[in-house]
Amino acid sequence: MTRRVSLTQYLIEQQRQHGHIPQELRLLIEVVARACKRIAISVNKGALGDVLGTAGSENVQGEVQKKLDIIANEVLIEANEWGGHLAAMASEEMEGIYLVPNRFPQGEYLLMFDPLDGSSNIDVNVSIGTIFSVLKKPEGAKGVSEDDFLQPGSQQAAAGYCVYGPQTTLVLTVGDGVTMFTLDREQGSFVLTTESVSIPEDTKEFAINMSNMRHWDEPMKRYIDECLAGKEGPRGKDFNMRWIASMVADVHRILTRGGVFMYPWDKREPNKAGKLRLMYEANPMAFLVEQAGGAATNAHQRIMDLTPTQLHERVSVVLGSKNEVERITAYHLDAKS
Ligand code: AHG
Ligand code: MN
Ligand code: MN
């Protein structure tokens, strides 16, 4: 019988063999995984658990909050605040940072999350997820402030997501490749199912919300027009398209079989750099994708090199199979010069 390795075993073995997962970070990852299990239970209950529909409130970004956005946010906070591994948290669903209450010990790590990604898919029973990113509090910083979070993605100590789909899968990087764990519902534990995830450099599959095409800039239109032209066009091959409208699910497909994902800047709200958020959507996904051999840019430069100026900063995102990301980025840079 093949040996089943749980997330806990995997993390302990990594710590022993390579020493690159400090104890506090291991605890943090396990606590996040436990929170994801609780969120998965609520997601699976659906209408039976009274978790569908809107909550009647808006978040700081002016988006209508779904009941599950709020439930998932609370689960993540409750699970993480008391363990002593964190200094503070930040979330898509909270305007400011959340300091660990004084009654609990303070740790060195900062946790950011999109508690429920793909909110428009909750009520229609399509895959959704939780995305997280971990930074270390800057050395010597007294207390914690929002500025402590504004570090480039290249500083992430760990990142991952949990996708709630036909299977519940936790995908993790601590900067040494990407590993996938599938939730065994009967046992209640995440079991290692894929090691050394690798994204093929080339692909014939792209993911973008095509309904926004008329709002894109020229280099983006050029790239998609060339894909749509298929075999007879300049690319000389037919492309396939997928758009799930849950970044977690689209990125999960790309980590599994390759592809390129784009949510570019567009003219609908020209003052916003993009729709997706840098700190808890783009950075963790960029870290995972790079660790799997892919690339991630804002169509001009590497996402993980960007220094954030605000917690809820938005960014254009182009990520996935390396050669396609490089092509799209080159089209944008050519148009600029
Ligand atoms: P969230 O539900 O956390 O607000 O994120 C939704 C994001 C992302 O998951 C997805 O790729 C994108 O928004 C979908 O946007 P459109 O509805 O514009 O296609
Ligand atoms: Mn999201
Ligand atoms: Mn969300």
GROMACS .gro file of C-alpha atoms and ligand atoms in nm:
model
  358
    1MET     CA    1   0.000   0.000   0.000
    2THR     CA    2   0.135   0.343  -0.083
    3ARG     CA    3   0.205   0.555   0.220
    4ARG     CA    4  -0.046   0.834   0.281
    5VAL     CA    5   0.119   1.157   0.389
    6SER     CA    6  -0.095   1.410   0.573
    7LEU     CA    7  -0.032   1.784   0.560
    8THR     CA    8   0.099   1.771   0.918
    9GLN     CA    9   0.343   1.490   0.838
   10TYR     CA   10   0.456   1.668   0.523
   11LEU     CA   11   0.527   1.992   0.709
   12ILE     CA   12   0.713   1.817   0.991
   13GLU     CA   13   0.923   1.618   0.743
   14GLN     CA   14   1.004   1.934   0.547
   15GLN     CA   15   1.106   2.104   0.870
   16ARG     CA   16   1.332   1.812   0.969
   17GLN     CA   17   1.488   1.750   0.631
   18HIS     CA   18   1.534   2.100   0.498
   19GLY     CA   19   1.478   2.322   0.801
   20HIS     CA   20   1.306   2.582   0.585
   21ILE     CA   21   0.971   2.578   0.763
   22PRO     CA   22   1.010   2.740   1.104
   23GLN     CA   23   0.781   2.601   1.374
   24GLU     CA   24   0.562   2.913   1.386
   25LEU     CA   25   0.511   2.902   1.010
   26ARG     CA   26   0.417   2.536   1.028
   27LEU     CA   27   0.159   2.610   1.294
   28LEU     CA   28   0.025   2.899   1.085
   29ILE     CA   29  -0.019   2.680   0.776
   30GLU     CA   30  -0.191   2.409   0.977
   31VAL     CA   31  -0.428   2.659   1.133
   32VAL     CA   32  -0.516   2.806   0.793
   33ALA     CA   33  -0.577   2.452   0.663
   34ARG     CA   34  -0.804   2.380   0.960
   35ALA     CA   35  -0.999   2.700   0.889
   36CYS     CA   36  -1.034   2.594   0.524
   37LYS     CA   37  -1.181   2.262   0.639
   38ARG     CA   38  -1.444   2.451   0.837
   39ILE     CA   39  -1.519   2.677   0.540
   40ALA     CA   40  -1.547   2.367   0.317
   41ILE     CA   41  -1.811   2.225   0.553
   42SER     CA   42  -2.020   2.544   0.523
   43VAL     CA   43  -1.973   2.555   0.145
   44ASN     CA   44  -2.086   2.194   0.113
   45LYS     CA   45  -2.399   2.251   0.322
   46GLY     CA   46  -2.516   2.523   0.081
   47ALA     CA   47  -2.886   2.597   0.115
   48LEU     CA   48  -2.916   2.344   0.401
   49GLY     CA   49  -2.676   2.552   0.609
   50ASP     CA   50  -2.842   2.885   0.525
   51VAL     CA   51  -2.512   3.011   0.382
   52LEU     CA   52  -2.627   3.119   0.034
   53GLY     CA   53  -2.728   3.471  -0.072
   54THR     CA   54  -2.619   3.819   0.022
   55ALA     CA   55  -2.550   3.948   0.371
   56GLY     CA   56  -2.700   4.293   0.305
   57SER     CA   57  -2.367   4.476   0.350
   58GLU     CA   58  -2.080   4.606   0.138
   59ASN     CA   59  -1.704   4.569   0.188
   60VAL     CA   60  -1.450   4.854   0.167
   61GLN     CA   61  -1.421   4.797  -0.209
   62GLY     CA   62  -1.792   4.866  -0.256
   63GLU     CA   63  -1.873   4.502  -0.335
   64VAL     CA   64  -2.191   4.344  -0.200
   65GLN     CA   65  -2.091   4.088   0.063
   66LYS     CA   66  -2.226   3.736   0.041
   67LYS     CA   67  -2.307   3.547   0.363
   68LEU     CA   68  -2.017   3.313   0.290
   69ASP     CA   69  -1.772   3.605   0.245
   70ILE     CA   70  -1.846   3.703   0.604
   71ILE     CA   71  -1.856   3.348   0.744
   72ALA     CA   72  -1.521   3.260   0.583
   73ASN     CA   73  -1.364   3.582   0.710
   74GLU     CA   74  -1.480   3.510   1.066
   75VAL     CA   75  -1.362   3.149   1.055
   76LEU     CA   76  -1.014   3.257   0.943
   77ILE     CA   77  -0.985   3.524   1.212
   78GLU     CA   78  -1.115   3.304   1.494
   79ALA     CA   79  -0.886   3.018   1.395
   80ASN     CA   80  -0.574   3.234   1.368
   81GLU     CA   81  -0.594   3.498   1.640
   82TRP     CA   82  -0.507   3.291   1.946
   83GLY     CA   83  -0.224   3.059   1.833
   84GLY     CA   84   0.064   3.300   1.900
   85HIS     CA   85   0.203   3.274   1.547
   86LEU     CA   86   0.063   3.601   1.412
   87ALA     CA   87   0.112   3.972   1.468
   88ALA     CA   88  -0.180   4.082   1.249
   89MET     CA   89  -0.411   3.989   0.963
   90ALA     CA   90  -0.558   4.169   0.662
   91SER     CA   91  -0.851   4.062   0.449
   92GLU     CA   92  -1.045   4.161   0.141
   93GLU     CA   93  -1.348   4.188   0.368
   94MET     CA   94  -1.197   4.428   0.628
   95GLU     CA   95  -1.101   4.791   0.570
   96GLY     CA   96  -0.801   4.802   0.803
   97ILE     CA   97  -0.565   4.548   0.949
   98TYR     CA   98  -0.678   4.317   1.231
   99LEU     CA   99  -0.439   4.320   1.526
  100VAL     CA  100  -0.409   4.009   1.737
  101PRO     CA  101  -0.592   4.101   2.062
  102ASN     CA  102  -0.367   4.174   2.362
  103ARG     CA  103  -0.499   3.876   2.556
  104PHE     CA  104  -0.321   3.644   2.310
  105PRO     CA  105   0.054   3.602   2.254
  106GLN     CA  106   0.196   3.789   1.952
  107GLY     CA  107   0.395   3.620   1.677
  108GLU     CA  108   0.615   3.737   1.392
  109TYR     CA  109   0.397   3.665   1.091
  110LEU     CA  110   0.144   3.870   0.897
  111LEU     CA  111  -0.141   3.685   0.727
  112MET     CA  112  -0.344   3.819   0.434
  113PHE     CA  113  -0.642   3.650   0.278
  114ASP     CA  114  -0.924   3.659   0.032
  115PRO     CA  115  -1.157   3.452   0.251
  116LEU     CA  116  -1.393   3.360  -0.030
  117ASP     CA  117  -1.277   3.401  -0.387
  118GLY     CA  118  -1.531   3.372  -0.667
  119SER     CA  119  -1.828   3.503  -0.467
  120SER     CA  120  -2.048   3.524  -0.779
  121ASN     CA  121  -2.024   3.145  -0.804
  122ILE     CA  122  -2.141   3.058  -0.449
  123ASP     CA  123  -2.512   3.050  -0.522
  124VAL     CA  124  -2.473   2.866  -0.853
  125ASN     CA  125  -2.271   2.577  -0.706
  126VAL     CA  126  -1.950   2.640  -0.901
  127SER     CA  127  -1.596   2.611  -0.755
  128ILE     CA  128  -1.487   2.885  -0.515
  129GLY     CA  129  -1.189   2.914  -0.280
  130THR     CA  130  -0.980   3.083  -0.013
  131ILE     CA  131  -0.646   3.250  -0.102
  132PHE     CA  132  -0.375   3.334   0.154
  133SER     CA  133  -0.035   3.500   0.167
  134VAL     CA  134   0.214   3.509   0.456
  135LEU     CA  135   0.474   3.779   0.522
  136LYS     CA  136   0.712   3.830   0.811
  137LYS     CA  137   0.682   4.144   1.020
  138PRO     CA  138   0.980   4.370   0.936
  139GLU     CA  139   1.272   4.328   1.178
  140GLY     CA  140   1.273   4.565   1.471
  141ALA     CA  141   0.925   4.703   1.401
  142LYS     CA  142   0.748   4.804   1.723
  143GLY     CA  143   0.383   4.700   1.727
  144VAL     CA  144   0.224   4.648   1.387
  145SER     CA  145   0.097   4.899   1.134
  146GLU     CA  146  -0.053   4.882   0.788
  147ASP     CA  147   0.286   4.987   0.645
  148ASP     CA  148   0.438   4.660   0.769
  149PHE     CA  149   0.216   4.476   0.520
  150LEU     CA  150   0.330   4.683   0.222
  151GLN     CA  151   0.612   4.450   0.118
  152PRO     CA  152   0.671   4.319  -0.234
  153GLY     CA  153   0.539   3.969  -0.306
  154SER     CA  154   0.896   3.843  -0.335
  155GLN     CA  155   0.908   3.865   0.047
  156GLN     CA  156   0.628   3.610   0.097
  157ALA     CA  157   0.721   3.327   0.336
  158ALA     CA  158   0.435   3.109   0.216
  159ALA     CA  159   0.125   3.132   0.000
  160GLY     CA  160  -0.155   2.908  -0.110
  161TYR     CA  161  -0.521   2.856  -0.172
  162CYS     CA  162  -0.791   2.604  -0.100
  163VAL     CA  163  -1.035   2.534  -0.381
  164TYR     CA  164  -1.383   2.411  -0.285
  165GLY     CA  165  -1.488   2.218  -0.593
  166PRO     CA  166  -1.574   1.858  -0.675
  167GLN     CA  167  -1.276   1.795  -0.447
  168THR     CA  168  -1.144   2.027  -0.176
  169THR     CA  169  -0.777   2.081  -0.255
  170LEU     CA  170  -0.518   2.282  -0.065
  171VAL     CA  171  -0.227   2.410  -0.273
  172LEU     CA  172   0.080   2.538  -0.095
  173THR     CA  173   0.424   2.688  -0.148
  174VAL     CA  174   0.687   2.783   0.107
  175GLY     CA  175   0.928   2.881  -0.170
  176ASP     CA  176   1.043   2.529  -0.252
  177GLY     CA  177   0.801   2.416  -0.524
  178VAL     CA  178   0.426   2.365  -0.510
  179THR     CA  179   0.245   2.080  -0.335
  180MET     CA  180  -0.123   1.980  -0.350
  181PHE     CA  181  -0.325   1.813  -0.072
  182THR     CA  182  -0.674   1.671  -0.116
  183LEU     CA  183  -0.921   1.673   0.172
  184ASP     CA  184  -1.021   1.325   0.284
  185ARG     CA  185  -1.365   1.409   0.421
  186GLU     CA  186  -1.405   1.084   0.620
  187GLN     CA  187  -1.068   1.124   0.792
  188GLY     CA  188  -1.095   1.502   0.812
  189SER     CA  189  -0.738   1.552   0.697
  190PHE     CA  190  -0.555   1.691   0.397
  191VAL     CA  191  -0.355   1.419   0.220
  192LEU     CA  192  -0.062   1.487  -0.012
  193THR     CA  193  -0.170   1.410  -0.369
  194THR     CA  194   0.069   1.600  -0.601
  195GLU     CA  195   0.430   1.702  -0.543
  196SER     CA  196   0.650   1.930  -0.755
  197VAL     CA  197   0.363   2.082  -0.954
  198SER     CA  198   0.490   2.202  -1.291
  199ILE     CA  199   0.320   2.429  -1.547
  200PRO     CA  200   0.406   2.350  -1.911
  201GLU     CA  201   0.587   2.644  -2.078
  202ASP     CA  202   0.353   2.641  -2.378
  203THR     CA  203  -0.024   2.621  -2.394
  204LYS     CA  204  -0.325   2.639  -2.624
  205GLU     CA  205  -0.568   2.753  -2.355
  206PHE     CA  206  -0.642   3.105  -2.234
  207ALA     CA  207  -0.870   3.245  -1.963
  208ILE     CA  208  -1.009   3.597  -1.983
  209ASN     CA  209  -1.350   3.760  -1.947
  210MET     CA  210  -1.414   3.816  -2.319
  211SER     CA  211  -1.718   4.036  -2.253
  212ASN     CA  212  -1.475   4.316  -2.163
  213MET     CA  213  -1.291   4.300  -2.495
  214ARG     CA  214  -1.413   4.638  -2.618
  215HIS     CA  215  -1.263   4.800  -2.307
  216TRP     CA  216  -0.911   4.651  -2.335
  217ASP     CA  217  -0.608   4.828  -2.467
  218GLU     CA  218  -0.452   4.741  -2.804
  219PRO     CA  219  -0.181   4.490  -2.696
  220MET     CA  220  -0.441   4.281  -2.509
  221LYS     CA  221  -0.674   4.286  -2.810
  222ARG     CA  222  -0.384   4.190  -3.036
  223TYR     CA  223  -0.297   3.886  -2.825
  224ILE     CA  224  -0.654   3.756  -2.805
  225ASP     CA  225  -0.723   3.829  -3.176
  226GLU     CA  226  -0.419   3.621  -3.264
  227CYS     CA  227  -0.542   3.333  -3.044
  228LEU     CA  228  -0.889   3.353  -3.198
  229ALA     CA  229  -0.744   3.343  -3.551
  230GLY     CA  230  -0.634   2.985  -3.472
  231LYS     CA  231  -0.444   2.766  -3.716
  232GLU     CA  232  -0.483   3.010  -4.003
  233GLY     CA  233  -0.357   3.304  -3.795
  234PRO     CA  234  -0.007   3.417  -3.693
  235ARG     CA  235   0.008   3.162  -3.405
  236GLY     CA  236  -0.054   2.868  -3.639
  237LYS     CA  237  -0.259   2.673  -3.384
  238ASP     CA  238  -0.613   2.661  -3.247
  239PHE     CA  239  -0.672   2.788  -2.894
  240ASN     CA  240  -0.934   2.684  -2.640
  241MET     CA  241  -1.093   2.921  -2.387
  242ARG     CA  242  -1.207   2.878  -2.024
  243TRP     CA  243  -1.339   3.140  -1.779
  244ILE     CA  244  -1.473   3.022  -1.444
  245ALA     CA  245  -1.488   3.367  -1.276
  246SER     CA  246  -1.321   3.222  -0.966
  247MET     CA  247  -0.951   3.302  -0.983
  248VAL     CA  248  -0.874   3.002  -0.760
  249ALA     CA  249  -1.045   2.763  -1.000
  250ASP     CA  250  -0.882   2.916  -1.309
  251VAL     CA  251  -0.537   2.910  -1.145
  252HIS     CA  252  -0.597   2.554  -1.027
  253ARG     CA  253  -0.660   2.446  -1.385
  254ILE     CA  254  -0.341   2.623  -1.496
  255LEU     CA  255  -0.133   2.455  -1.223
  256THR     CA  256  -0.283   2.122  -1.331
  257ARG     CA  257  -0.258   2.138  -1.711
  258GLY     CA  258  -0.115   2.477  -1.809
  259GLY     CA  259  -0.278   2.781  -1.965
  260VAL     CA  260  -0.271   3.156  -1.929
  261PHE     CA  261  -0.498   3.371  -1.710
  262MET     CA  262  -0.553   3.741  -1.768
  263TYR     CA  263  -0.746   4.009  -1.584
  264PRO     CA  264  -0.604   4.318  -1.754
  265TRP     CA  265  -0.654   4.688  -1.692
  266ASP     CA  266  -0.952   4.814  -1.893
  267LYS     CA  267  -1.128   5.139  -1.976
  268ARG     CA  268  -1.434   5.077  -1.758
  269GLU     CA  269  -1.261   5.227  -1.456
  270PRO     CA  270  -0.940   5.374  -1.604
  271ASN     CA  271  -0.813   5.496  -1.266
  272LYS     CA  272  -0.800   5.143  -1.127
  273ALA     CA  273  -0.494   4.940  -1.225
  274GLY     CA  274  -0.710   4.630  -1.261
  275LYS     CA  275  -0.983   4.437  -1.082
  276LEU     CA  276  -0.784   4.189  -0.878
  277ARG     CA  277  -0.611   4.281  -0.555
  278LEU     CA  278  -0.232   4.272  -0.534
  279MET     CA  279  -0.178   4.162  -0.175
  280TYR     CA  280  -0.421   3.874  -0.130
  281GLU     CA  281  -0.501   3.763  -0.487
  282ALA     CA  282  -0.219   3.846  -0.732
  283ASN     CA  283   0.086   3.802  -0.505
  284PRO     CA  284   0.001   3.460  -0.361
  285MET     CA  285  -0.102   3.329  -0.703
  286ALA     CA  286   0.213   3.476  -0.862
  287PHE     CA  287   0.426   3.302  -0.596
  288LEU     CA  288   0.258   2.965  -0.664
  289VAL     CA  289   0.277   3.003  -1.041
  290GLU     CA  290   0.646   3.101  -1.038
  291GLN     CA  291   0.724   2.815  -0.800
  292ALA     CA  292   0.562   2.581  -1.053
  293GLY     CA  293   0.781   2.716  -1.334
  294GLY     CA  294   0.531   2.966  -1.476
  295ALA     CA  295   0.541   3.347  -1.484
  296ALA     CA  296   0.325   3.630  -1.351
  297THR     CA  297   0.331   3.995  -1.460
  298ASN     CA  298   0.107   4.301  -1.458
  299ALA     CA  299   0.156   4.302  -1.840
  300HIS     CA  300   0.466   4.519  -1.791
  301GLN     CA  301   0.669   4.382  -1.502
  302ARG     CA  302   0.691   4.093  -1.257
  303ILE     CA  303   0.404   4.110  -1.008
  304MET     CA  304   0.621   4.002  -0.713
  305ASP     CA  305   0.858   4.298  -0.771
  306LEU     CA  306   0.581   4.556  -0.718
  307THR     CA  307   0.595   4.747  -0.391
  308PRO     CA  308   0.237   4.796  -0.270
  309THR     CA  309   0.130   5.141  -0.156
  310GLN     CA  310  -0.207   5.039  -0.011
  311LEU     CA  311  -0.358   4.729   0.148
  312HIS     CA  312  -0.638   4.696  -0.107
  313GLU     CA  313  -0.433   4.800  -0.410
  314ARG     CA  314  -0.545   4.658  -0.744
  315VAL     CA  315  -0.330   4.528  -1.023
  316SER     CA  316  -0.349   4.389  -1.378
  317VAL     CA  317  -0.274   4.018  -1.385
  318VAL     CA  318  -0.121   3.797  -1.656
  319LEU     CA  319  -0.008   3.458  -1.524
  320GLY     CA  320   0.051   3.098  -1.623
  321SER     CA  321   0.252   2.923  -1.893
  322LYS     CA  322   0.582   3.106  -1.922
  323ASN     CA  323   0.607   3.157  -2.299
  324GLU     CA  324   0.254   3.301  -2.327
  325VAL     CA  325   0.304   3.536  -2.031
  326GLU     CA  326   0.630   3.656  -2.186
  327ARG     CA  327   0.458   3.709  -2.523
  328ILE     CA  328   0.171   3.913  -2.373
  329THR     CA  329   0.414   4.120  -2.166
  330ALA     CA  330   0.632   4.182  -2.474
  331TYR     CA  331   0.326   4.304  -2.673
  332HIS     CA  332   0.255   4.558  -2.398
  333LEU     CA  333   0.618   4.672  -2.369
  334ASP     CA  334   0.647   4.704  -2.752
  335ALA     CA  335   0.336   4.924  -2.761
  336LYS     CA  336   0.485   5.151  -2.493
  337SER     CA  337   0.820   5.207  -2.660
  338AHG     P1  338  -1.394   3.793  -0.526
  338AHG     O1  339  -1.509   3.697  -0.534
  338AHG     O2  340  -1.297   3.760  -0.415
  338AHG     O3  341  -1.435   3.937  -0.526
  338AHG     O4  342  -1.302   3.771  -0.656
  338AHG     C1  343  -1.361   3.755  -0.782
  338AHG     C2  344  -1.257   3.780  -0.885
  338AHG     C3  345  -1.182   3.657  -0.933
  338AHG     O5  346  -1.196   3.544  -0.854
  338AHG     C4  347  -1.235   3.633  -1.071
  338AHG     O6  348  -1.131   3.590  -1.156
  338AHG     C5  349  -1.291   3.765  -1.115
  338AHG     O7  350  -1.319   3.837  -0.999
  338AHG     C6  351  -1.415   3.750  -1.197
  338AHG     O8  352  -1.449   3.874  -1.244
  338AHG     P2  353  -1.564   3.896  -1.355
  338AHG     O9  354  -1.693   3.872  -1.283
  338AHG    O10  355  -1.541   4.038  -1.394
  338AHG    O11  356  -1.542   3.799  -1.466
  339MN      MN  357  -1.110   3.713  -0.501
  340MN      MN  358  -1.336   3.740  -0.203
   0.00000   0.00000   0.00000
